[in-house]
XYZ file of C-alpha atoms in Angstrom:
782
model
C -29.993 -30.444 39.185
C -30.006 -26.887 39.836
C -26.754 -25.907 37.767
C -26.562 -22.278 36.675
C -27.007 -21.716 32.630
C -23.712 -20.063 32.258
C -21.790 -23.261 33.805
C -23.850 -25.560 32.019
C -23.047 -23.476 28.561
C -18.817 -23.874 29.587
C -17.212 -23.534 25.930
C -14.373 -25.666 25.312
C -11.583 -22.949 24.784
C -10.332 -20.506 26.831
C -10.789 -18.298 24.140
C -14.731 -18.725 24.442
C -15.226 -17.308 28.040
C -17.167 -14.645 28.097
C -19.176 -12.547 25.507
C -18.422 -13.065 22.100
C -15.780 -11.168 19.788
C -17.754 -9.742 16.976
C -20.614 -11.626 15.306
C -23.307 -9.206 15.700
C -25.242 -9.741 12.727
C -25.075 -13.756 12.864
C -26.455 -13.105 17.128
C -29.216 -10.686 15.807
C -30.231 -13.146 12.951
C -29.673 -16.250 14.911
C -32.222 -14.572 17.915
C -34.548 -13.259 15.707
C -34.895 -16.975 13.967
C -34.819 -18.983 17.412
C -38.013 -16.776 17.990
C -39.877 -17.920 15.331
C -38.907 -21.770 14.571
C -39.107 -25.028 16.639
C -35.680 -26.558 15.759
C -32.828 -24.329 14.226
C -29.432 -25.707 13.073
C -26.535 -23.936 12.707
C -24.061 -25.562 10.034
C -20.876 -23.845 8.072
C -17.719 -25.690 7.876
C -15.108 -26.461 10.928
C -14.157 -24.318 13.361
C -15.984 -21.424 11.697
C -17.493 -20.725 15.143
C -20.835 -22.852 15.494
C -20.420 -23.922 19.266
C -19.217 -20.489 19.864
C -22.586 -19.210 18.678
C -25.170 -21.121 19.430
C -23.687 -21.477 23.681
C -23.609 -17.671 23.560
C -26.890 -17.064 22.006
C -28.428 -19.880 24.183
C -26.996 -18.331 27.690
C -28.185 -15.032 26.465
C -31.678 -15.916 25.833
C -31.863 -18.609 28.466
C -34.511 -16.253 31.360
C -37.085 -16.393 27.826
C -37.267 -20.519 29.119
C -38.776 -21.305 32.846
C -36.758 -24.440 32.789
C -33.845 -23.370 31.536
C -31.086 -23.857 27.997
C -29.129 -26.859 28.366
C -26.162 -27.975 26.047
C -25.664 -31.213 25.077
C -22.162 -32.056 24.023
C -22.208 -34.409 20.664
C -18.007 -34.390 19.475
C -17.420 -37.334 21.618
C -20.278 -39.883 21.369
C -19.672 -41.931 18.912
C -22.344 -44.576 19.575
C -25.782 -43.526 18.521
C -27.718 -45.771 20.491
C -26.625 -43.500 23.498
C -27.622 -40.067 22.427
C -30.681 -40.661 25.168
C -27.248 -41.542 27.924
C -25.888 -37.993 26.528
C -28.762 -35.824 26.634
C -29.983 -37.045 30.232
C -26.517 -36.383 31.675
C -26.463 -32.837 30.028
C -29.448 -31.979 32.072
C -28.235 -34.025 34.864
C -31.208 -36.727 34.762
C -29.001 -39.664 35.816
C -30.738 -40.249 38.978
C -34.187 -39.703 37.776
C -34.031 -42.000 34.933
C -31.272 -44.362 35.659
C -31.733 -46.284 32.111
C -32.439 -43.466 29.388
C -34.247 -44.361 26.346
C -35.577 -42.101 23.107
C -38.960 -42.922 25.035
C -37.935 -42.265 28.327
C -36.255 -38.551 27.581
C -39.507 -37.852 25.313
C -41.636 -37.850 27.875
C -39.269 -36.229 30.900
C -39.327 -33.562 28.067
C -43.147 -33.138 27.138
C -43.577 -30.445 29.381
C -41.400 -28.747 29.237
C -40.257 -25.272 28.259
C -36.280 -25.258 27.589
C -34.116 -24.506 25.237
C -31.725 -27.727 23.974
C -29.145 -27.395 22.346
C -28.001 -30.409 20.427
C -23.815 -29.679 19.338
C -21.885 -31.291 17.067
C -24.056 -33.703 15.339
C -22.874 -34.006 11.815
C -21.367 -37.787 12.854
C -25.170 -38.469 14.813
C -27.242 -37.099 12.054
C -29.486 -39.961 11.345
C -30.167 -40.417 15.589
C -30.245 -36.634 16.312
C -32.674 -36.532 13.345
C -34.790 -38.955 14.965
C -34.934 -37.029 18.190
C -35.797 -34.085 17.074
C -38.264 -34.861 14.934
C -40.379 -36.648 17.701
C -39.340 -33.653 19.973
C -40.916 -31.104 17.884
C -44.055 -33.541 17.880
C -44.599 -34.602 21.635
C -42.844 -31.714 23.685
C -44.294 -28.532 22.413
C -42.432 -26.571 24.542
C -39.188 -27.253 23.815
C -36.717 -25.786 21.216
C -33.899 -26.999 19.593
C -30.753 -24.993 18.489
C -28.024 -27.962 17.348
C -25.135 -27.262 15.296
C -23.635 -29.356 12.396
C -21.974 -29.290 9.002
C -24.926 -30.312 7.393
C -28.362 -29.649 8.114
C -30.890 -32.519 10.327
C -33.264 -33.057 7.351
C -35.845 -32.954 9.519
C -39.488 -31.506 8.381
C -39.820 -27.862 10.433
C -36.248 -26.967 10.418
C -34.624 -24.160 9.653
C -30.936 -23.905 8.975
C -28.722 -20.567 9.312
C -25.513 -20.979 7.195
C -22.628 -19.654 9.890
C -20.359 -17.538 7.298
C -16.184 -16.828 7.972
C -15.863 -13.990 10.080
C -15.690 -10.902 7.936
C -12.193 -9.529 7.060
C -10.579 -7.388 4.867
C -10.732 -7.636 0.904
C -7.503 -7.596 -0.703
C -7.825 -4.618 -2.413
C -9.389 -2.041 0.416
C -7.094 -0.002 2.448
C -7.115 -1.336 5.939
C -5.635 1.385 9.007
C -5.622 0.917 12.108
C -9.265 2.448 12.644
C -10.797 -0.368 11.233
C -9.833 -2.800 12.991
C -13.198 -3.132 15.252
C -14.846 -2.634 11.773
C -13.785 -6.536 10.619
C -14.805 -9.026 13.463
C -11.326 -11.442 12.076
C -9.010 -8.471 12.779
C -10.880 -7.366 16.179
C -10.760 -11.322 17.287
C -7.199 -11.638 16.944
C -6.591 -8.358 18.442
C -8.436 -9.614 21.796
C -6.405 -13.005 21.072
C -3.123 -10.892 21.256
C -4.032 -8.934 23.958
C -4.452 -12.034 25.707
C -1.515 -13.630 24.654
C 1.335 -10.996 23.523
C 0.195 -8.110 25.199
C 3.100 -6.192 23.849
C 1.943 -6.912 19.980
C -0.683 -4.108 18.550
C -2.777 -5.246 15.610
C -4.147 -2.037 15.251
C -0.348 -0.639 14.104
C 0.235 -3.438 11.731
C -3.022 -3.690 10.082
C -2.294 -4.479 7.029
C -0.500 -7.852 8.148
C -2.968 -8.790 10.142
C -5.977 -8.389 7.369
C -3.599 -10.384 5.164
C -3.211 -13.383 8.294
C -7.239 -13.615 8.289
C -7.537 -13.353 4.341
C -4.946 -16.549 5.084
C -7.276 -17.872 7.426
C -10.068 -17.298 5.593
C -11.888 -15.525 8.410
C -12.402 -19.175 10.202
C -12.595 -17.883 14.092
C -11.074 -21.477 15.000
C -7.752 -20.697 12.331
C -7.000 -17.371 13.884
C -7.413 -18.516 17.421
C -4.877 -21.209 16.746
C -2.316 -18.946 14.859
C -2.884 -16.623 17.234
C -0.846 -18.665 20.093
C 2.058 -18.057 18.138
C 2.545 -14.565 18.392
C 4.276 -15.536 22.299
C 7.107 -16.011 20.642
C 6.942 -15.075 16.379
C 5.395 -11.973 14.821
C 3.011 -11.226 12.289
C 5.080 -11.335 9.690
C 6.702 -15.262 10.240
C 3.749 -16.276 11.275
C 2.145 -15.702 7.916
C 5.345 -16.743 6.513
C 4.903 -20.081 7.794
C 0.999 -20.439 7.131
C 2.094 -21.981 3.098
C 1.765 -25.496 5.483
C -1.104 -24.115 7.788
C -2.454 -27.833 8.674
C 1.152 -28.656 9.746
C 2.283 -25.399 11.647
C -1.051 -25.122 13.200
C -0.096 -28.415 15.707
C -0.531 -25.937 18.954
C -3.808 -25.745 20.520
C -5.193 -24.723 23.705
C -4.626 -28.219 26.112
C -8.315 -27.667 27.688
C -9.291 -28.134 24.015
C -11.656 -31.694 22.841
C -9.001 -33.805 21.221
C -10.600 -32.468 17.705
C -10.310 -28.507 18.107
C -6.287 -28.971 19.318
C -5.429 -28.376 16.156
C -6.722 -26.900 12.787
C -5.612 -29.585 11.807
C -7.538 -32.570 13.571
C -10.674 -30.217 13.141
C -10.229 -30.972 8.578
C -9.123 -34.771 9.627
C -12.370 -35.479 11.592
C -14.511 -33.577 8.729
C -12.550 -35.573 6.240
C -13.471 -38.940 8.181
C -17.036 -38.278 8.008
C -17.494 -38.692 4.225
C -17.392 -41.380 2.166
C -15.036 -42.811 0.036
C -16.086 -40.979 -2.922
C -16.539 -38.292 -0.913
C -12.793 -38.118 0.521
C -12.060 -39.022 -3.363
C -13.841 -35.712 -4.752
C -12.550 -33.405 -2.069
C -9.227 -34.105 -3.263
C -9.790 -33.511 -6.517
C -12.027 -30.613 -5.816
C -8.452 -29.057 -4.078
C -6.920 -28.372 -7.240
C -8.966 -25.680 -8.077
C -7.418 -22.357 -6.803
C -10.647 -19.441 -5.949
C -13.858 -21.273 -7.247
C -15.411 -23.587 -9.829
C -17.964 -24.278 -12.055
C -19.641 -27.593 -12.275
C -18.286 -28.142 -15.752
C -15.214 -27.815 -14.537
C -15.976 -29.800 -11.899
C -17.361 -32.598 -14.028
C -14.298 -32.200 -16.210
C -11.771 -32.513 -13.986
C -12.776 -34.953 -11.367
C -14.425 -37.486 -13.525
C -11.888 -39.760 -13.516
C -11.900 -43.566 -12.079
C -13.334 -44.795 -9.645
C -15.743 -41.276 -10.420
C -18.073 -41.272 -13.340
C -19.152 -37.818 -14.793
C -22.491 -38.791 -13.482
C -21.226 -38.875 -9.480
C -19.984 -35.504 -9.873
C -22.712 -33.279 -9.052
C -24.527 -35.522 -6.469
C -21.247 -35.548 -4.476
C -20.978 -32.244 -4.847
C -24.314 -31.601 -3.007
C -23.995 -33.846 0.002
C -19.651 -31.875 0.059
C -22.139 -28.516 0.020
C -24.087 -29.976 2.780
C -21.627 -31.079 5.192
C -20.259 -27.524 4.556
C -17.084 -29.130 2.926
C -18.165 -26.832 -0.414
C -20.125 -23.631 0.018
C -22.307 -22.560 -3.168
C -21.835 -18.584 -4.485
C -23.405 -16.555 -6.979
C -20.877 -14.823 -9.829
C -23.244 -12.403 -11.349
C -26.236 -14.858 -12.198
C -24.223 -17.687 -12.830
C -23.623 -20.180 -9.612
C -20.053 -21.160 -8.202
C -18.817 -23.501 -5.760
C -15.780 -22.717 -3.720
C -14.126 -25.160 -0.370
C -12.599 -22.804 1.766
C -8.717 -22.785 1.735
C -7.917 -24.197 4.880
C -10.535 -27.307 3.879
C -8.196 -26.993 0.328
C -4.927 -27.417 1.613
C -5.879 -30.510 3.141
C -7.162 -31.890 0.312
C -4.109 -30.957 -1.329
C -1.800 -32.550 1.184
C -3.901 -36.161 0.726
C -4.105 -35.949 -3.323
C -0.211 -34.865 -3.566
C 0.086 -38.310 -1.568
C -1.481 -40.736 -4.158
C -1.192 -41.489 -7.710
C -3.503 -39.466 -9.031
C -2.361 -36.436 -8.072
C -0.277 -35.841 -12.256
C -3.314 -37.119 -14.356
C -5.700 -34.694 -12.023
C -3.616 -31.302 -11.937
C -3.088 -32.304 -15.844
C -6.785 -32.049 -16.553
C -7.152 -29.176 -14.286
C -4.875 -27.622 -16.935
C -6.149 -28.802 -20.016
C -9.301 -27.049 -19.294
C -8.374 -24.161 -18.493
C -5.657 -23.771 -21.604
C -9.301 -24.678 -23.320
C -11.297 -21.572 -21.699
C -8.554 -19.399 -21.976
C -7.972 -19.933 -26.262
C -11.708 -20.150 -26.078
C -11.544 -17.196 -25.280
C -8.646 -15.506 -27.203
C -9.977 -14.559 -30.114
C -13.228 -12.080 -28.257
C -10.026 -9.833 -26.372
C -10.156 -7.935 -29.953
C -14.117 -7.893 -30.847
C -17.504 -7.194 -29.393
C -17.058 -10.077 -26.799
C -14.259 -8.779 -24.993
C -16.548 -7.792 -21.820
C -18.150 -10.926 -22.280
C -14.268 -12.267 -22.211
C -13.300 -10.707 -19.033
C -16.612 -11.469 -17.098
C -16.089 -15.422 -18.059
C -11.726 -14.747 -17.520
C -11.756 -13.239 -13.931
C -13.852 -15.587 -11.535
C -10.868 -17.939 -13.268
C -8.035 -15.675 -12.761
C -6.881 -18.036 -10.034
C -7.925 -21.096 -11.191
C -5.330 -20.121 -14.563
C -2.627 -19.104 -12.512
C -2.514 -22.598 -10.906
C -2.763 -24.292 -14.208
C 0.271 -21.699 -15.122
C 1.857 -23.205 -12.042
C 1.029 -26.633 -13.077
C 2.145 -26.633 -16.145
C 5.945 -24.840 -15.016
C 5.896 -27.058 -11.814
C 7.832 -30.481 -11.568
C 5.388 -31.913 -14.278
C 7.008 -29.129 -17.052
C 4.737 -28.735 -20.210
C 5.990 -25.215 -21.523
C 4.163 -25.619 -24.737
C 0.705 -25.422 -22.450
C 2.092 -23.187 -20.155
C 2.897 -20.877 -22.908
C -0.219 -21.803 -25.239
C -2.494 -20.160 -21.748
C -0.412 -17.361 -21.247
C -0.414 -15.990 -24.287
C -4.226 -16.574 -24.697
C -4.332 -14.078 -21.605
C -2.555 -11.203 -23.168
C -6.259 -9.107 -23.990
C -6.897 -9.779 -20.198
C -3.747 -8.434 -19.120
C -3.436 -5.282 -20.812
C -6.698 -3.876 -20.195
C -7.961 -5.758 -17.324
C -5.676 -7.092 -15.310
C -2.195 -4.818 -15.733
C 1.300 -5.712 -17.174
C 3.081 -6.281 -13.836
C 1.007 -9.959 -13.243
C 2.184 -10.725 -17.406
C 5.636 -9.287 -16.254
C 6.175 -12.117 -14.088
C 4.820 -14.986 -16.275
C 7.211 -13.409 -18.533
C 10.229 -13.901 -16.620
C 9.328 -17.712 -15.061
C 8.977 -18.281 -19.023
C 11.889 -17.346 -20.272
C 13.865 -18.449 -17.223
C 12.950 -22.522 -18.527
C 15.398 -23.317 -21.012
C 13.430 -25.942 -22.281
C 11.417 -23.025 -24.674
C 13.088 -22.148 -27.746
C 12.838 -21.018 -31.195
C 9.291 -19.627 -32.206
C 8.357 -20.408 -28.571
C 10.922 -18.384 -26.954
C 9.921 -15.775 -29.553
C 5.855 -15.843 -28.413
C 7.133 -14.605 -25.300
C 9.828 -12.600 -25.677
C 7.158 -10.168 -27.888
C 4.570 -10.264 -25.436
C 7.477 -9.224 -22.647
C 8.736 -6.322 -24.603
C 5.204 -5.772 -25.283
C 4.671 -5.529 -21.347
C 7.766 -3.656 -20.387
C 6.882 -0.757 -22.823
C 3.384 -0.866 -21.523
C 4.868 -0.361 -18.179
C 7.296 2.399 -19.208
C 10.405 0.104 -18.275
C 12.738 0.897 -21.085
C 15.609 -0.863 -19.805
C 14.044 -4.204 -19.211
C 12.316 -3.529 -22.979
C 15.999 -3.028 -25.068
C 17.181 -6.214 -24.556
C 14.137 -7.880 -24.773
C 13.694 -6.520 -27.522
C 16.856 -7.083 -29.429
C 16.494 -11.305 -28.420
C 13.246 -10.786 -30.597
C 15.385 -9.139 -33.431
C 18.102 -11.935 -33.704
C 15.058 -14.496 -33.565
C 13.343 -12.775 -36.268
C 16.170 -13.102 -38.565
C 16.394 -16.854 -38.547
C 13.007 -16.746 -39.526
C 12.005 -17.206 -42.997
C 8.827 -15.993 -42.438
C 8.195 -12.394 -42.936
C 5.549 -12.067 -39.347
C 8.238 -12.117 -36.885
C 10.355 -9.229 -38.468
C 6.896 -6.992 -38.660
C 5.874 -7.965 -35.008
C 9.683 -6.555 -34.099
C 9.456 -3.798 -36.590
C 6.219 -2.697 -34.749
C 8.010 -3.215 -31.419
C 11.083 -1.068 -32.249
C 8.803 1.899 -33.848
C 6.451 1.958 -30.451
C 9.784 1.702 -28.257
C 10.955 5.097 -29.962
C 8.034 6.315 -29.906
C 8.466 6.068 -26.077
C 12.209 7.436 -26.423
C 10.701 10.303 -27.992
C 12.022 10.177 -31.140
C 8.680 10.807 -33.190
C 9.925 10.766 -36.779
C 11.727 7.625 -36.142
C 8.745 5.777 -34.973
C 6.694 6.996 -38.431
C 9.573 5.222 -40.361
C 9.038 1.631 -37.991
C 5.465 2.008 -37.531
C 4.573 2.833 -40.914
C 5.859 -0.531 -42.379
C 4.784 -2.167 -40.000
C 1.297 -0.869 -40.620
C 1.328 -1.644 -44.017
C 2.120 -5.419 -43.772
C -0.486 -5.966 -40.634
C -3.368 -4.362 -43.370
C -2.007 -7.111 -46.402
C -1.850 -9.984 -43.315
C -3.858 -9.342 -40.660
C -4.374 -12.128 -38.387
C -1.327 -14.037 -39.544
C 0.390 -13.019 -36.130
C -1.700 -14.820 -34.239
C 0.880 -17.690 -33.635
C 3.327 -15.330 -32.154
C 1.274 -14.311 -29.236
C 1.353 -10.516 -30.023
C -0.870 -8.532 -31.864
C -3.658 -10.534 -34.184
C -4.811 -6.749 -36.053
C -3.314 -3.654 -37.509
C -4.995 -2.017 -34.596
C -2.126 -1.494 -32.690
C 0.264 -0.544 -35.751
C -2.508 2.285 -36.392
C -3.026 3.229 -32.899
C 0.613 4.231 -32.070
C 1.456 5.204 -35.486
C -1.207 7.741 -35.032
C 0.298 8.934 -31.482
C 3.744 8.591 -33.659
C 2.691 11.792 -36.095
C 0.303 13.853 -33.317
C 3.290 14.540 -31.229
C 5.631 14.616 -34.556
C 3.538 17.114 -35.951
C 2.825 15.175 -38.715
C -0.051 16.051 -41.876
C -0.870 12.482 -41.782
C -1.455 12.324 -38.143
C -5.774 12.304 -38.835
C -5.553 10.170 -41.337
C -3.903 7.177 -38.979
C -6.337 8.322 -35.941
C -9.601 7.782 -38.382
C -7.682 4.228 -39.634
C -7.186 3.180 -36.192
C -11.081 4.108 -35.222
C -12.147 2.123 -38.466
C -10.674 -1.056 -37.418
C -11.866 -0.588 -33.881
C -15.204 0.040 -35.054
C -15.299 -3.172 -37.786
C -14.466 -5.376 -35.328
C -16.283 -3.473 -32.716
C -14.325 -4.030 -29.894
C -14.717 -1.454 -26.426
C -11.799 -1.501 -25.727
C -10.021 -0.494 -28.524
C -12.035 1.854 -29.503
C -12.360 3.802 -26.529
C -7.968 4.237 -27.572
C -8.686 5.496 -30.903
C -11.217 7.678 -29.548
C -8.368 8.848 -26.675
C -6.036 9.594 -29.505
C -8.208 11.838 -31.669
C -8.812 13.531 -27.975
C -4.637 14.371 -27.817
C -4.769 15.067 -31.563
C -7.260 18.212 -30.320
C -5.665 18.551 -26.964
C -2.263 18.837 -28.974
C -4.022 21.427 -31.461
C -5.519 23.624 -28.624
C -9.310 22.403 -28.819
C -9.594 21.855 -25.383
C -13.471 21.304 -25.365
C -13.593 18.828 -27.977
C -10.611 16.995 -26.450
C -11.924 17.130 -22.557
C -15.523 15.511 -24.359
C -13.778 12.755 -26.545
C -11.652 11.940 -23.116
C -14.445 11.420 -21.530
C -16.457 9.559 -23.576
C -13.049 7.369 -23.915
C -12.793 6.887 -20.185
C -17.280 6.375 -19.651
C -16.712 3.784 -22.279
C -14.030 1.476 -20.387
C -14.984 2.814 -17.154
C -18.453 0.832 -17.278
C -16.384 -2.082 -17.927
C -14.309 -2.588 -15.400
C -11.310 -1.766 -17.632
C -8.161 -0.559 -15.665
C -4.859 0.439 -18.035
C -6.430 2.837 -20.175
C -8.794 5.014 -17.834
C -4.901 5.700 -16.008
C -4.138 7.716 -19.143
C -7.319 9.101 -19.321
C -7.965 10.829 -16.104
C -4.674 11.794 -16.697
C -5.292 13.209 -19.771
C -8.037 15.211 -18.584
C -5.826 16.878 -15.984
C -3.910 18.530 -18.704
C -7.164 19.949 -20.279
C -8.891 21.237 -16.876
C -4.665 22.692 -16.048
C -4.833 24.548 -19.630
C -8.824 25.623 -18.833
C -7.461 27.327 -15.524
C -9.492 24.481 -12.810
C -5.987 23.913 -11.318
C -7.768 22.122 -7.541
C -9.853 19.465 -10.344
C -6.808 19.109 -12.217
C -4.284 18.456 -9.431
C -6.642 15.964 -8.143
C -7.153 14.533 -11.114
C -3.226 14.496 -11.358
C -3.133 12.465 -7.966
C -5.941 9.905 -8.708
C -3.921 9.012 -12.389
C -0.768 8.537 -9.975
C -2.308 6.293 -7.640
C -3.770 4.675 -11.308
C 0.069 4.191 -12.449
C 1.442 3.003 -9.642
C -1.408 0.377 -9.309
C -0.504 -1.140 -11.860
C 3.187 -0.170 -11.768
C 3.851 2.184 -14.613
C 6.621 4.491 -14.563
C 6.220 7.886 -16.517
C 9.621 8.407 -16.688
C 9.733 6.097 -19.333
C 6.750 7.112 -21.412
C 8.596 10.482 -23.244
C 5.047 11.812 -25.061
C 3.478 11.195 -21.991
C 5.890 12.282 -19.165
C 6.283 15.679 -20.887
C 2.855 16.581 -20.670
C 2.494 15.687 -17.399
C 5.487 17.709 -16.622
C 4.353 20.741 -18.042
C 0.724 20.443 -15.788
C 2.616 19.508 -13.190
C 4.716 22.694 -12.930
C 1.772 24.963 -13.690
C -0.221 24.142 -11.278
C 2.432 24.162 -8.658
C 2.818 27.261 -10.001
C -0.574 28.643 -9.701
C -1.531 27.191 -6.459
C 1.559 27.321 -4.104
C 3.212 24.036 -3.211
C 1.540 23.593 -0.262
C -2.495 23.830 -1.831
C -0.654 21.573 -4.666
C 0.424 19.150 -2.851
C -2.606 18.505 -0.418
C -4.813 18.414 -3.932
C -2.933 16.356 -5.154
C -2.886 14.106 -1.998
C -6.803 14.456 -2.465
C -7.407 12.505 -5.614
C -4.261 9.769 -4.489
C -6.705 8.560 -1.746
C -9.593 7.948 -4.167
C -9.785 3.813 -5.719
C -10.051 3.559 -9.301
C -14.211 3.800 -9.491
C -13.682 6.772 -7.191
C -11.138 8.340 -9.550
C -13.219 7.606 -12.818
C -16.484 8.563 -10.869
C -14.709 12.160 -10.475
C -13.218 12.982 -13.471
C -16.590 11.644 -15.420
C -18.617 14.971 -13.225
C -19.791 17.839 -15.266
C -17.578 20.814 -14.651
C -17.905 23.976 -12.241
C -18.634 27.008 -13.841
C -15.584 28.614 -16.372
C -13.513 31.246 -14.807
C -14.418 34.749 -16.535
C -10.732 34.888 -18.278
C -10.559 31.370 -19.717
C -11.935 29.474 -22.553
C -15.528 27.520 -22.117
C -14.705 24.899 -19.827
C -14.695 21.173 -20.531
C -13.116 20.309 -17.445
C -13.944 17.041 -15.584
C -13.737 18.799 -12.169
C -16.971 18.198 -9.885
C -18.053 21.253 -7.638
C -17.217 20.851 -4.348
C -20.542 20.318 -2.464
C -21.833 18.296 -5.198
C -21.360 13.836 -3.764
C -19.035 11.668 -5.667
C -20.336 8.161 -6.322
C -18.733 5.185 -7.077
C -19.659 3.532 -10.512
C -20.721 0.297 -7.488
C -22.379 2.299 -5.515
C -24.318 4.405 -8.443
C -25.349 1.000 -9.504
C -26.328 0.062 -6.201
C -28.754 2.858 -5.934
C -30.176 1.874 -9.481
C -30.960 -1.164 -7.730
C -32.536 0.289 -4.841
C -34.551 2.417 -6.410
C -36.165 -0.850 -8.083
C -36.655 -1.902 -5.136
C -34.688 -4.668 -3.888
C -33.910 -5.556 -0.738
C -29.949 -5.866 -0.228
C -29.799 -9.719 -0.350
C -31.379 -8.979 -3.536
C -28.714 -6.765 -4.779
C -26.429 -8.856 -3.607
C -26.892 -12.224 -5.318
C -27.565 -9.394 -8.979
C -24.099 -8.367 -9.043
C -22.419 -11.197 -7.465
C -20.875 -9.860 -3.703
C -21.680 -10.691 -0.393
C -25.298 -9.040 1.367
C -22.436 -7.743 3.456
C -20.839 -5.813 0.872
C -24.036 -4.703 -0.523
C -25.224 -3.595 2.818
C -21.969 -1.410 3.099
C -22.459 -0.043 -0.117
C -25.873 1.753 0.867
C -24.301 2.615 4.035
C -21.631 4.792 2.071
C -24.729 6.251 -0.471
C -26.408 7.055 2.232
C -23.255 9.225 4.316
C -22.691 10.792 0.926
C -25.532 12.092 0.283
C -26.764 12.777 4.142
C -29.777 10.447 3.690
C -31.446 8.701 6.494
C -33.511 6.168 4.231
C -33.384 3.994 1.197
C -36.726 5.708 0.247
C -34.165 9.394 -0.127
C -32.063 7.072 -2.299
C -34.214 6.072 -4.267
C -36.216 9.212 -4.950
C -33.208 10.959 -5.404
C -32.186 8.401 -8.024
C -35.508 9.267 -10.402
C -34.611 12.755 -9.690
C -31.115 13.071 -9.995
């Protein structure tokens, strides 16, 4: 009976032998909770590592229990009547208790001081709950550590949700030195070392991060994927993960059957659900990236499920760790981990309900997109952004559904054109171009529908400076517009032609096209919404103002004022910022650098605080022009680098944007001449290392003192000793000053607690502080 605890806690997989990889935060939390509660239940999805954490903690706290720590493995136990037998076998009591029962087990454990680990309780929840409840009352020296996909529901129980391992987000810049920082990467690297020593994960951090994201940071999935490093490269594994539940079939032979493959683990969870829960799981798999209750009620409520069934089923699936609850801002949302979602999709695809479910999903998100369409030009612009951003994965899925086998092009076009404002201000034009190409490949799209797609395609090609892409699209627009009796298509084509001419540097020609276009829009505002681009007169006025500025036309001021008037009448933040920027361009062109810089910074402040992406790239670039003209060479070069980074992220080419390219080249030439090639490149590289928020933060810093031989400075460069907090870090600093804890900060901002903790650490490091109190004092007195 006196087997060592290490033998008692022998893990199931070879990967679990020895020290656990990562999980320091979770281990610390579990150990802390275990010291204050009698029943701690680790919950979480299949393969997330509940057993590994439980056995690891048990092995390391065993000295606190005179009678030891014991593991009761319940995965293979199907009959709840045999629970007492399983416990007796785990404790080595077969001879002492020949016919174990709950009562005899209680009698044996009544005076013991031990830790009992009940592993995999989900299929025996009632029996385990009964045993746990009885033990809590009858055996005060016994503590219970349970693992289950749902809590046992016993009074006095403390549930702990085991999250997936940490991994880099899609926008994080990852290097080899970051591997130990992320548990998922560290696990993959360790497994690669064991399985394929020649594979150096640290040398492929970006691919490794992508693999871990595809696997949702689930340890079991990473373990199973790592097995294939013997014969496949990281890229080959990633390519095959589209159907991961079929691909990852080979696991460790010594594993329990349900752990031999990821598919087996997921299937096991599915079979434990009721029929209604299984149907709900399948239907929820149509969502991508999360969903809210309203969406679930609309999409999932079809026979045999009613709308009233949805919330209770969502609750039970959440309790069973199939669905996770998260918060976006202050709004609750739900999500199925991708691995479980794909299993549900496979099941759904084999059912007759699949087409109807996908249609309901597409219809719901079409409605959401169109409800927000008018708001992109108006006071609700930011609200539209915060509504649409979390739903973009679903909107993309809806577009995919509509452009798939069940082709529904009209719905696809309506979804796409309703998102024009999102892609213009926030998402960047590159994704818009992807959907445009897909839509134009559909031969079923003709006439007015095709004209709508072509105009948006031309619009975004010009935003990116892709003149060669824009020309043929615009030519087809002209042909279709000529065949229309309506003047709307002709006015849109005239506007787009004027914008192309402006971008090519033919400013007088652009004025000749844009002035009559503006006149038509002033008289017919709103009549072109059905054409998918331009719902007001702002853009014709804005580009007419720019053309006049670059042409030296004396009417430029009146058109700048008109664009500002239109934007302010609509109370549309993005357009107000653009109009202010146009005014700044006019002052810069006239040599009034102080006023130009003030207008550029105001534009950047207005848009940068709301998360806009396209326009701030130009605002930062323009501030570089001013800084260079005022003699602030190093800051100007950094801003050149930062603006270049922003354009690269948006896939924007300066070469196709003549007026901006000319100013950029002139600034670059003067800076290189004054700084020298080496110092210029060093400063540019420093700016290029910023992310979007850091670039905006740098551009908005107060300027250094001007040189004696220069005009009064309004350049945006900070003093080198002044720390630069990103917009998000400044927001976190404010919340710290308000006395909020990390978990409250995370809930308030809609981020994970780990991310909030990372922001606080970065703030401490940048400011040279060691406590939150110092951050609070700095923020209040800054």
